[in-house]
PDB file of C-alpha atoms and ligand atoms in Angstrom:
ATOM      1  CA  UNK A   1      26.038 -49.356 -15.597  1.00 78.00           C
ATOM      2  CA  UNK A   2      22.647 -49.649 -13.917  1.00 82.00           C
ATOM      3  CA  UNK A   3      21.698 -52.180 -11.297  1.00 85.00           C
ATOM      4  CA  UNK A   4      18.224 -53.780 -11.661  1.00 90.00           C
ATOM      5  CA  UNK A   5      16.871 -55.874  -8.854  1.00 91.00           C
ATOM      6  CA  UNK A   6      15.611 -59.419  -9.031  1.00 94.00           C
ATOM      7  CA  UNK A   7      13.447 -61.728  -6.567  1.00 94.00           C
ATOM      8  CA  UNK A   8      14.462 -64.654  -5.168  1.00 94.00           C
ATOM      9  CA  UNK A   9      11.412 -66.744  -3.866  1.00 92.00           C
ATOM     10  CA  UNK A  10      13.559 -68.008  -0.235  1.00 93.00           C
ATOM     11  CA  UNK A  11      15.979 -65.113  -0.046  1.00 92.00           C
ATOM     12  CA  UNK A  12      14.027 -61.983  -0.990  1.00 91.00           C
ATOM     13  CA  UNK A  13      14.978 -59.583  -3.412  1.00 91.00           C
ATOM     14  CA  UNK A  14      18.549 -58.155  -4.643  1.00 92.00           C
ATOM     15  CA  UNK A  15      20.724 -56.315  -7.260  1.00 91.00           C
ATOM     16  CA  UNK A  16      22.641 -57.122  -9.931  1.00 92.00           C
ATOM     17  CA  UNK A  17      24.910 -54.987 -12.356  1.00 91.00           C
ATOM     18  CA  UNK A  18      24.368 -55.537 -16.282  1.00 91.00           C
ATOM     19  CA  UNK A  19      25.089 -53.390 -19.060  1.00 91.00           C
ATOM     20  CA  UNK A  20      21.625 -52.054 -21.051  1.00 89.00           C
ATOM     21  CA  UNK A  21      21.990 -54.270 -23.507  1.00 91.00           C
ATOM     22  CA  UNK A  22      22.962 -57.397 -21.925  1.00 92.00           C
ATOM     23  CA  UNK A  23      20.224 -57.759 -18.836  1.00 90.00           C
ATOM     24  CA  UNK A  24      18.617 -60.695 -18.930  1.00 92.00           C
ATOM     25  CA  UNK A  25      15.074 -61.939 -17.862  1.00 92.00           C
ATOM     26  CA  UNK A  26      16.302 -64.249 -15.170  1.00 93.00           C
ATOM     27  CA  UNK A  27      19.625 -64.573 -13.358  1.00 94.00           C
ATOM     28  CA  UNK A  28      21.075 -66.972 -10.556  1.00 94.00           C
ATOM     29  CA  UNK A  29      20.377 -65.494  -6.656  1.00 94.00           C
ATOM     30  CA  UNK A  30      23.798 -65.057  -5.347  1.00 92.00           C
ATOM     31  CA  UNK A  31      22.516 -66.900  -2.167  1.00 93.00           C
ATOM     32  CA  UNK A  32      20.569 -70.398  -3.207  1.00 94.00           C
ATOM     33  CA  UNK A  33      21.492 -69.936  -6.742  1.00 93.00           C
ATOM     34  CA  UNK A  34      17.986 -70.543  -7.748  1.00 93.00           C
ATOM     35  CA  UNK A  35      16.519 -68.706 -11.137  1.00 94.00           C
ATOM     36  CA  UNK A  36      15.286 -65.564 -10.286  1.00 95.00           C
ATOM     37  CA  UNK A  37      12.921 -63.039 -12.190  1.00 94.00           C
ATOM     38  CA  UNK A  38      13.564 -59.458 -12.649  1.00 94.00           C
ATOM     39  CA  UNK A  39      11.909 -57.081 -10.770  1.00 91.00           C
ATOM     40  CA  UNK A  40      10.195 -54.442 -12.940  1.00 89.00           C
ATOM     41  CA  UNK A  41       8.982 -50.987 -10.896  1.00 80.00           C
ATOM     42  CA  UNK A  42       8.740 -47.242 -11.823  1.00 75.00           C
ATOM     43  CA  UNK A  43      11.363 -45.069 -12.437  1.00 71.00           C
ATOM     44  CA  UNK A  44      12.234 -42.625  -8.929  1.00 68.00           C
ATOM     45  CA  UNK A  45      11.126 -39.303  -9.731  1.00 78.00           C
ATOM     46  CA  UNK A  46      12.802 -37.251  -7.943  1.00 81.00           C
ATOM     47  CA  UNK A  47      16.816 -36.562  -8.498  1.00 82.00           C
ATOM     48  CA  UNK A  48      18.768 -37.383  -5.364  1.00 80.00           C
ATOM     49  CA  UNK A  49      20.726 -34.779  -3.915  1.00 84.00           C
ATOM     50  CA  UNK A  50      18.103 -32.514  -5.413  1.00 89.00           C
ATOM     51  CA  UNK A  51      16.546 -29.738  -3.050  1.00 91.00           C
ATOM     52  CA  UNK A  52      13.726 -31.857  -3.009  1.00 90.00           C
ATOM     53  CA  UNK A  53      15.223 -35.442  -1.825  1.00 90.00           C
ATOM     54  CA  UNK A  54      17.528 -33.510   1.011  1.00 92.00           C
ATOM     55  CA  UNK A  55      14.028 -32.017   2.162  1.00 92.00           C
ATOM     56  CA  UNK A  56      12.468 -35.460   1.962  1.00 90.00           C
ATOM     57  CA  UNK A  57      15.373 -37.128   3.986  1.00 89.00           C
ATOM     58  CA  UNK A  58      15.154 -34.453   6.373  1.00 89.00           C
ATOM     59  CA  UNK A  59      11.529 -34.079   7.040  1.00 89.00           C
ATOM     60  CA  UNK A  60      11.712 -38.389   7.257  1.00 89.00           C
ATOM     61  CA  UNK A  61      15.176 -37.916   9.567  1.00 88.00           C
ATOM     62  CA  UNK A  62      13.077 -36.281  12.130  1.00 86.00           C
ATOM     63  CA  UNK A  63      10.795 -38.837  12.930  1.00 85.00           C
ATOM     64  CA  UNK A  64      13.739 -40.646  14.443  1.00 84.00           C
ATOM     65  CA  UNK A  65      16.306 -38.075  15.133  1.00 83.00           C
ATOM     66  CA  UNK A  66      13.947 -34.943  16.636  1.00 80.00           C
ATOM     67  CA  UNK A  67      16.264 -31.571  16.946  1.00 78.00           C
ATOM     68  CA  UNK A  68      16.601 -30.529  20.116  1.00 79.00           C
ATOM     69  CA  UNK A  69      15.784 -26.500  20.679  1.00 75.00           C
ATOM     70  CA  UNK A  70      16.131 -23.989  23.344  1.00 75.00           C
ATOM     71  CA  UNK A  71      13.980 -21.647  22.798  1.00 71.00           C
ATOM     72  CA  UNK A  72      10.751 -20.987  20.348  1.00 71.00           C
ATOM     73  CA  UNK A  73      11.432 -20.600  16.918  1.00 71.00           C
ATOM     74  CA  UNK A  74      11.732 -16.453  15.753  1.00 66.00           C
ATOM     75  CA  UNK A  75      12.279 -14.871  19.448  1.00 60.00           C
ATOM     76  CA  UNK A  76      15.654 -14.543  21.818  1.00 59.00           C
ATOM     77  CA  UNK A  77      14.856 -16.176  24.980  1.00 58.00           C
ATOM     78  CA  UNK A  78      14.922 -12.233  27.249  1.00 61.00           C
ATOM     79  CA  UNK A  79      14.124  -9.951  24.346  1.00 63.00           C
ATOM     80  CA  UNK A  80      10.948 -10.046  23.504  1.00 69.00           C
ATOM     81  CA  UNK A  81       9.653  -6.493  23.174  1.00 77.00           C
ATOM     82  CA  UNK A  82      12.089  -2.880  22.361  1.00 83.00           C
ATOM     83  CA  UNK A  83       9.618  -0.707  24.694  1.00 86.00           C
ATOM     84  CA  UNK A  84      11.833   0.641  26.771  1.00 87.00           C
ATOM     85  CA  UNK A  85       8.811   0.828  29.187  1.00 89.00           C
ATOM     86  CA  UNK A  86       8.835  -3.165  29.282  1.00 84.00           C
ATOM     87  CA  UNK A  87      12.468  -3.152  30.546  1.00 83.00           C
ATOM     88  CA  UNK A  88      10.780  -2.205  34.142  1.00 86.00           C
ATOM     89  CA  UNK A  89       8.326  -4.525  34.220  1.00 85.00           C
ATOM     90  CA  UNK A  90       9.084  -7.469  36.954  1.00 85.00           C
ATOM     91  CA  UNK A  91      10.626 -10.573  35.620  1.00 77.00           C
ATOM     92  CA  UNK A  92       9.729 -13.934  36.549  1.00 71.00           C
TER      93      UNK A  92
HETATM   94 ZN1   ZN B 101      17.915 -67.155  -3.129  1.00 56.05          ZN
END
């Protein structure tokens, strides 16, 4: 069954279970039992668990969770040329 989300004035908004055909306009907030309107928005676009929503909640699980790394991306940290000629070269 889908959940569709109401507004409560005092409480703020929440969900609610109803079958398709039974959802109605208005329902009590479980809180302050007031009447409460139905909240109408878009439908979400994308599928979650998609390739698309895992690369969303990465990209947005970096702003507060940065990876830690080692060493630049595409190189091994003490192998960065195959001249053989290099090998001499003094290290720092
Ligand atoms: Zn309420």
């Amino acid at each position: 069954m889908p959940s569709y989300q109401f507004d409560c004035h005092t409480c703020g908004s929440f969900d609610r279970t109803f079958s398709m055909a039974e959802v109605p306009a208005a329902t009590a907030c479980p809180v302050c039992a007031s009447a409460c309107r139905r909240r109408f928005g878009g439908a979400p676009l994308i599928h979650p668990g998609s390739a698309a929503a895992r690369l969303i909640d990465a990209t947005q699980r970096t702003a507060s969770e940065p990876g830690v790394v080692d060493a630049p991306a595409g190189r091994s940290p003490g192998r960065i040329t195959r001249n053989p000629l290099h090998h001499k070269l003094p290290r720092p």
